[in-house]
Coordinates of C-alpha atoms and ligand atoms in Angstrom, one line a residue:
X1 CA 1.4 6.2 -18.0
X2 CA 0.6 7.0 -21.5
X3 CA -1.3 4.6 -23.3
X4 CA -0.2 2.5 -26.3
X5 CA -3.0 3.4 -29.1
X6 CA -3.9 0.2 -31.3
X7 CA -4.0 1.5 -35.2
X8 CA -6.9 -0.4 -36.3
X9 CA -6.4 0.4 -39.8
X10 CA -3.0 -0.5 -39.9
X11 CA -4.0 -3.9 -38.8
X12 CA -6.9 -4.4 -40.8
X13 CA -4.9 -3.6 -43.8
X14 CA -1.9 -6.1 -42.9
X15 CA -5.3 -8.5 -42.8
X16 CA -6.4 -7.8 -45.8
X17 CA -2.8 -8.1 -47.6
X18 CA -3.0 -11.7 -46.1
X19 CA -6.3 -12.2 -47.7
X20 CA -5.5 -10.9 -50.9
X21 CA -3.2 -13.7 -51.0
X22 CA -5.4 -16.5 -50.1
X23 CA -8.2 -15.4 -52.2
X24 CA -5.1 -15.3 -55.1
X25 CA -4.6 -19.0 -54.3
X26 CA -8.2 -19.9 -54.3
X27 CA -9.1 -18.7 -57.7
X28 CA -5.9 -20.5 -58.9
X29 CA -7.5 -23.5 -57.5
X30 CA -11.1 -23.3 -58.2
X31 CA -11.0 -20.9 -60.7
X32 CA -13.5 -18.5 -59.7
X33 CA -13.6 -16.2 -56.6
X34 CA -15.3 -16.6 -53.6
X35 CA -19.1 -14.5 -53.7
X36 CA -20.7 -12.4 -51.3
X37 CA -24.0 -10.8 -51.0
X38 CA -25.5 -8.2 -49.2
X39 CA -29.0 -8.0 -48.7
X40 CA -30.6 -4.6 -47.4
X41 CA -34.1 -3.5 -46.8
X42 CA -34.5 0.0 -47.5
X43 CA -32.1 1.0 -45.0
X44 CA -30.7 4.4 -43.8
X45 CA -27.8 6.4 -44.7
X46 CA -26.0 4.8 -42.1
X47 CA -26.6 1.4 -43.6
X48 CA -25.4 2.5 -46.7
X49 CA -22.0 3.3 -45.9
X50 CA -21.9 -0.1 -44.0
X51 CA -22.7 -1.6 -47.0
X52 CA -20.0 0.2 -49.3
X53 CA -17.3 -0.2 -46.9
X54 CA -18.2 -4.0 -47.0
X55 CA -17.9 -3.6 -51.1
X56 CA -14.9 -1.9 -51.2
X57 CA -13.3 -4.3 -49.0
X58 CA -14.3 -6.9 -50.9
X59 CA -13.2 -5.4 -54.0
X60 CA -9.8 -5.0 -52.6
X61 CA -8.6 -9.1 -52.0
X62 CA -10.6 -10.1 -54.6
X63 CA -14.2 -11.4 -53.4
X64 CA -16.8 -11.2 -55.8
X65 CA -19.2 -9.1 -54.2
X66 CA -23.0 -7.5 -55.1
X67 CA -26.0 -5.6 -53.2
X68 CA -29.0 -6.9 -53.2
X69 CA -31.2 -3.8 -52.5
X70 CA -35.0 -4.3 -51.9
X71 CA -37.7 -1.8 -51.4
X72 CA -38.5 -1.2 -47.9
X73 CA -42.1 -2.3 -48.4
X74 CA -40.4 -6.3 -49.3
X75 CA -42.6 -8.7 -48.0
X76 CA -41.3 -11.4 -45.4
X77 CA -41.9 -14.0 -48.4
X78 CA -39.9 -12.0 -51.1
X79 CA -37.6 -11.5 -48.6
X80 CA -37.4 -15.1 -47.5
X81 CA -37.3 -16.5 -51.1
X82 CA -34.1 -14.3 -52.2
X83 CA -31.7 -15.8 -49.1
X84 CA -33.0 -19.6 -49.9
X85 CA -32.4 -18.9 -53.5
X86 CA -28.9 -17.6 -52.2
X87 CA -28.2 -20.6 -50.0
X88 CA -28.5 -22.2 -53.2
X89 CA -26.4 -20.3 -55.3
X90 CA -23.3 -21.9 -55.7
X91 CA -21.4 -18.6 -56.6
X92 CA -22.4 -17.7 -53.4
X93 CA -20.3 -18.3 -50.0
X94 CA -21.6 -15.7 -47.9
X95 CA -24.8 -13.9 -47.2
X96 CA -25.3 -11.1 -44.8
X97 CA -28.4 -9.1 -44.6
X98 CA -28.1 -5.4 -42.8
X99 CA -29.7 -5.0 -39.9
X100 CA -31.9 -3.4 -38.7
X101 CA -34.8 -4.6 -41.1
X102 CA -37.8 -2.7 -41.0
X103 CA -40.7 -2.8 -38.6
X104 CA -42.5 -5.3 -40.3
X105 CA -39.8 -7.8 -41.1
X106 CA -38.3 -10.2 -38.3
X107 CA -35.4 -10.9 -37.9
X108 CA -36.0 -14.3 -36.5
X109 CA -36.8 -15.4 -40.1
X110 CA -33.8 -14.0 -41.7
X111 CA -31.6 -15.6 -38.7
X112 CA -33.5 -19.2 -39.5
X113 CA -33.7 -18.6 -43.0
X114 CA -29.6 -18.2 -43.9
X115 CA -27.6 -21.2 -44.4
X116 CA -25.1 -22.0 -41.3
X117 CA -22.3 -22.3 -43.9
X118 CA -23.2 -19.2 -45.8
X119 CA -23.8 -17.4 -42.4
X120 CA -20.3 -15.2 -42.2
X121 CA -21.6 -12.6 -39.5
X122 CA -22.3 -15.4 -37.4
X123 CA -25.9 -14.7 -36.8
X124 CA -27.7 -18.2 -36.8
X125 CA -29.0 -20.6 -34.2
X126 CA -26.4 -23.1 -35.6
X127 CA -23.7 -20.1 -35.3
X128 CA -24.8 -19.4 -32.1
X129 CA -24.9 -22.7 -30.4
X130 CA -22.0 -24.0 -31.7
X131 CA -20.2 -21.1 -30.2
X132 CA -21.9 -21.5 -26.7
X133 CA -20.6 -25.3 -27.5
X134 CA -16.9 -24.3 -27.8
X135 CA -16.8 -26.1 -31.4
X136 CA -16.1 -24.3 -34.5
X137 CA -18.2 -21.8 -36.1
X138 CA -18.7 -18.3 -37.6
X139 CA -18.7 -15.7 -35.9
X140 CA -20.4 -12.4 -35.1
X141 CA -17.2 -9.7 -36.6
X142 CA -17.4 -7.1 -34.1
X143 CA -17.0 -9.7 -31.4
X144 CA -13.9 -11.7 -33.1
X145 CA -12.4 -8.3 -34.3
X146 CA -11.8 -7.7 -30.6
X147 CA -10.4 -11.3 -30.0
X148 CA -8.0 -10.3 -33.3
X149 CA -6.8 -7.0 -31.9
X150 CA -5.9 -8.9 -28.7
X151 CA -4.2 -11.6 -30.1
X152 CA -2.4 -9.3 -32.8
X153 CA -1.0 -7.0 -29.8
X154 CA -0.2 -10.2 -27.9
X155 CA -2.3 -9.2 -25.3
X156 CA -2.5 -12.8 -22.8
X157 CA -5.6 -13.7 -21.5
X158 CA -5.1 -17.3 -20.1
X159 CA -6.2 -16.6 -16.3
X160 CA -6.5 -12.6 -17.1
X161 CA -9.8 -11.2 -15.9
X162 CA -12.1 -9.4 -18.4
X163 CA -14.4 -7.1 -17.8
X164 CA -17.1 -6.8 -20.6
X165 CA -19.7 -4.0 -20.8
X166 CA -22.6 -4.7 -22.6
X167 CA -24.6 -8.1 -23.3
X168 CA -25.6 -8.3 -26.9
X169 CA -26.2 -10.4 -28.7
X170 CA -23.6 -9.2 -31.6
X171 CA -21.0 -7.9 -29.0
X172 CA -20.7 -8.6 -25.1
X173 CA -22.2 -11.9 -25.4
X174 CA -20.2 -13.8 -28.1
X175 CA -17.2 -12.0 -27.1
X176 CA -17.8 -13.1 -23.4
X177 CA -17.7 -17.1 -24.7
X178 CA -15.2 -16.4 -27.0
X179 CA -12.7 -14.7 -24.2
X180 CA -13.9 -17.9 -21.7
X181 CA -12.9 -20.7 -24.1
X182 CA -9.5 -18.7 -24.5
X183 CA -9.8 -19.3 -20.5
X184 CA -10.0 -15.6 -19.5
X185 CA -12.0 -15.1 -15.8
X186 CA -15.1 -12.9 -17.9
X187 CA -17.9 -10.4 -16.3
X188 CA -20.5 -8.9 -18.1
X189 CA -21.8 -6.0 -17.0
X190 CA -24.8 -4.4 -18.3
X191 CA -27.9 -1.7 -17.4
X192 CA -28.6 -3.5 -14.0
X193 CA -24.8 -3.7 -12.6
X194 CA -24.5 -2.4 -9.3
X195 CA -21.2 -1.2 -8.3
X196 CA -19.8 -1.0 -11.7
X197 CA -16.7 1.3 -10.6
X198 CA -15.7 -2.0 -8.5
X199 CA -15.7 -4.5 -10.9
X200 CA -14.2 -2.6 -13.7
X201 CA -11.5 -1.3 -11.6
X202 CA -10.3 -5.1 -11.4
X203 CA -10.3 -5.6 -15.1
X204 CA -6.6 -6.9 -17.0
X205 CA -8.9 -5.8 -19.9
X206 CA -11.6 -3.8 -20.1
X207 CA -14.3 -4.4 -23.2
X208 CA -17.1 -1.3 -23.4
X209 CA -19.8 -2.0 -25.8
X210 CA -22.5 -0.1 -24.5
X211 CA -23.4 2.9 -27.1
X212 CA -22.8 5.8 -24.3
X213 CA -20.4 8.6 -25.1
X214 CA -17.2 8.5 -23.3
X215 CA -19.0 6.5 -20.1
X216 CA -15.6 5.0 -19.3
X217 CA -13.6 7.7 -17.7
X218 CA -9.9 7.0 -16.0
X219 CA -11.6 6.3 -12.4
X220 CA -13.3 3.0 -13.8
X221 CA -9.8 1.9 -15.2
X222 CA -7.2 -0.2 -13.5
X223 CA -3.6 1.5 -14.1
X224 CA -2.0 -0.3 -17.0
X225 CA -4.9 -2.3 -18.2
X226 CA -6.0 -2.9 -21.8
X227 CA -9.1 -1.2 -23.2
X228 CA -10.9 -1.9 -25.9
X229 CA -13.9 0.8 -27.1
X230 CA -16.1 -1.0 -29.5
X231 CA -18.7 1.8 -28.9
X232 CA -19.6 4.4 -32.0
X233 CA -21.8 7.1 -30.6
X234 CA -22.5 10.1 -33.1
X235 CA -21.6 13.8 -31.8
X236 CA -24.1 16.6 -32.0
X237 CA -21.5 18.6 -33.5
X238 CA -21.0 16.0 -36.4
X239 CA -18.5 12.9 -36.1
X240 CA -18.2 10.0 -33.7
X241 CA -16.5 8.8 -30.3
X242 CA -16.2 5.9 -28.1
X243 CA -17.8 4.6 -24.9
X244 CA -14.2 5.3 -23.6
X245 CA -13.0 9.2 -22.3
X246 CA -9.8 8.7 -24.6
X247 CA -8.5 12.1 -23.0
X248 CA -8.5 10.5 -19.3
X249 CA -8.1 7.0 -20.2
X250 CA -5.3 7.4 -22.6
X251 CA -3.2 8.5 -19.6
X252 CA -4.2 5.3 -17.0
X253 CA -4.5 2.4 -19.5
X254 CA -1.5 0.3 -21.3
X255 CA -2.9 -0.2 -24.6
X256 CA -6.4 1.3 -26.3
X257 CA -8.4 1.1 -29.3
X258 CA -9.3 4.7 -30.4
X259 CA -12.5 5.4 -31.8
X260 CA -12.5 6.0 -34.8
X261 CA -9.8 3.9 -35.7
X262 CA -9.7 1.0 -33.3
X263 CA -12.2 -1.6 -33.6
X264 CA -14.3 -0.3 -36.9
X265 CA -12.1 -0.8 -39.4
X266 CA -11.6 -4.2 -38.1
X267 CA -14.9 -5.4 -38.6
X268 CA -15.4 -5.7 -42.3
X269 CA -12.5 -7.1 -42.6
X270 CA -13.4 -9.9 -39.9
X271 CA -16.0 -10.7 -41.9
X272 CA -14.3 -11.0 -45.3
X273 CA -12.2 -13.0 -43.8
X274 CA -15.1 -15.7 -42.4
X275 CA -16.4 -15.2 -46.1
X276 CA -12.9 -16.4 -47.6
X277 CA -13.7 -19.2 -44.9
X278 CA -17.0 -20.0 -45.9
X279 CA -16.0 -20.2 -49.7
X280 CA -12.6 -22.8 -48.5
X281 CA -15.8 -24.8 -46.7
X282 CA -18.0 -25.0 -49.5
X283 CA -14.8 -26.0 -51.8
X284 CA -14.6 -29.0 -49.4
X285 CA -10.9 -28.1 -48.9
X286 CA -10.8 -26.9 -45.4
X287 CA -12.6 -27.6 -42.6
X288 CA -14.0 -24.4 -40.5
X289 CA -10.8 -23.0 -38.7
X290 CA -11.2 -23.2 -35.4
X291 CA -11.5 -19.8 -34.9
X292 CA -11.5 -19.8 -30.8
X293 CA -8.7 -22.3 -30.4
X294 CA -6.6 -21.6 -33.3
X295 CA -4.6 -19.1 -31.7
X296 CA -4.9 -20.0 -28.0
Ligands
NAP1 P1 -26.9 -2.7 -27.6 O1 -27.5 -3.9 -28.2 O2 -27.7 -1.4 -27.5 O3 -26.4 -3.1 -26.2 C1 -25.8 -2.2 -25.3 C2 -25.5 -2.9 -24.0 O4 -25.0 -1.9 -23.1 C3 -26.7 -3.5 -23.3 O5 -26.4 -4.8 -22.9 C4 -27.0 -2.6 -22.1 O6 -27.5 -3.3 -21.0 C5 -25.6 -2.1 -21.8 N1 -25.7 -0.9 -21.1 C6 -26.4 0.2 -21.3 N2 -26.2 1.2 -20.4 C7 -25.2 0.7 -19.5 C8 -24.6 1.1 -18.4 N3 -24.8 2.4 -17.9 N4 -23.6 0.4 -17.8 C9 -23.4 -0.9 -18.3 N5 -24.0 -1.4 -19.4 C10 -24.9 -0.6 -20.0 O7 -25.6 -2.3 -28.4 P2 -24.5 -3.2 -29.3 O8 -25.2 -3.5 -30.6 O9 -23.9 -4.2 -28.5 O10 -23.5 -2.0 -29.6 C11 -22.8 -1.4 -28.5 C12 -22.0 -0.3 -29.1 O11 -21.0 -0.8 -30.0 C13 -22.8 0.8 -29.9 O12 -22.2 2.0 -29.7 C14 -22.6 0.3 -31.3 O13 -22.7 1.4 -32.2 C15 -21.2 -0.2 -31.2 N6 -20.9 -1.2 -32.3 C16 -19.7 -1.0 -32.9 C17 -19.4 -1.9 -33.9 C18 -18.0 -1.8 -34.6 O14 -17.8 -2.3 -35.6 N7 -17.1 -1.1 -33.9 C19 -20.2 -3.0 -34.2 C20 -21.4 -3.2 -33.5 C21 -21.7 -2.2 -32.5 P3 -29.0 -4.0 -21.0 O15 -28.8 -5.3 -21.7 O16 -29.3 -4.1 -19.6 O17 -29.9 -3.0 -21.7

């Protein structure tokens, strides 16, 4: 078997053709565009091109979007001051602040300090909890680009078991409620799983999101099941690859994500699109999609 590849860029494009559009209708109706900021702490290079990808996204459909760039040495006050005078700003729908924040800042005051409604990346309490409560919220973009790539490739997952590898908080975690309110059978597997070969070998669909270079090899994948490599792990020779051995598993699985090219490019545009949300919520014209059940 040779593995369908998902073209992650070709999807998020067709995404953003839809937003373009709504974002169109939204100016014509409230006559300004919906506003995004992004807040980063010094930061590394890495951080940076998060943060310009994010931009030219933005720039694309439409949403009025800035950096706010602050000196590493920002105290936790400056830096709490600037998000509550952005959960104030009405020209602003969406905030998201890069993580990770230097040593001295925590990011248990940025995650209580953002406005739920302004919280697009889905990284509050309120986010958080409402997700664990199967009602609906924002949420975190890597985690509902995966639940987008399954839904755009039709992939079923009523009664389907999933087999998720890695628990964080921004990944296998969300994504694990997410796939269990869509009534998916979930594991998660993480550092401590014994007997990892068995359980992944019974997986309809295998998540890995663990940050090791091409761990999953063909052996840990059922024939015909659908993988989806959320990992980005930088090569000593320059460049990136996946958690997943695309060279093996390419040849066992049904469908894929490559890396790059799978899940990445969907991201950003995840999150443009919860910020095109967040603006329709502040408008008091639509309530939060229901992002879980919507397409079930
Ligand atoms: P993380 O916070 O470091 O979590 C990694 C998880 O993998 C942990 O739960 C860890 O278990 C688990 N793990 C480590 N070794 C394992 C093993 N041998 N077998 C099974 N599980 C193992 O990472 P993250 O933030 O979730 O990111 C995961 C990967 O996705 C990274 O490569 C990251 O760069 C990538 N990523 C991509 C995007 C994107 O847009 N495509 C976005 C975010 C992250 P413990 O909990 O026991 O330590």
């Amino acid at each position: 078997m040779t593995a369908t590849l998902v073209d992650g860029r070709a999807m998020g494009n067709a995404i953003r053709v839809e937003l373009r559009e709504e974002v169109k209708r939204y100016v014509q109706e409230r006559g300004q565009a919906p506003g995004l900021v992004i807040v980063r702490v010094g930061g590394d290079a890495a951080s940076g091109v998060y943060s310009k990808a994010i931009l030219r996204i933005a720039n694309d459909i439409g949403v009025t979007a800035r950096l706010e760039q602050l000196p590493a040495l920002t105290s936790s006050d400056e830096l709490r001051s600037l998000l509550l005078h952005l959960n104030a700003d009405d020209a602003t729908q969406g905030i998201i602040v890069q993580m990770p924040l230097p040593g001295h800042l925590a990011q248990k005051m940025v995650v209580d300090t953002i406005a739920p409604e302004k919280d697009i990346d889905g990284i509050s309490p309120q986010s958080a909890g409402n997700l664990f409560l199967g009602v609906p919220s924002f949420l975190p973009s890597t985690a509902a680009a995966v639940v987008e790539i399954l839904e755009r490739m039709h992939i079923p997952l009523e009664g389907k078991r999933v087999v998720i590898l890695g628990r964080s908080n921004v990944v296998g975690k969300p994504l694990s409620l997410m796939l269990l309110q869509k009534h998916a059978t979930v594991t998660i597997c993480h550092s401590h799983t014994q007997n990892l070969r068995e359980l992944t070998q019974q997986a309809d669909i295998l998540v890995a999101a663990v940050g090791r270079a091409r761990m999953v090899t063909a052996e840990l994948v059922r024939p015909g099941a659908t993988v989806i490599d959320v990992g980005i792990n930088a090569l000593p020779e320059g460049g990136i690859t996946g958690d997943v051995d695309m060279g093996s598993v390419s040849l066992v699985a049904g469908l894929l994500t490559p890396t790059p090219g799978g899940v990445g490019p969907l991201t950003n545009v995840m999150l443009l699109k919860q910020c095109v949300q967040a603006a329709w919520l502040h408008a008091g014209r639509e309530t939060l999609q229901d992002p879980i059940e919507a397409e079930a």
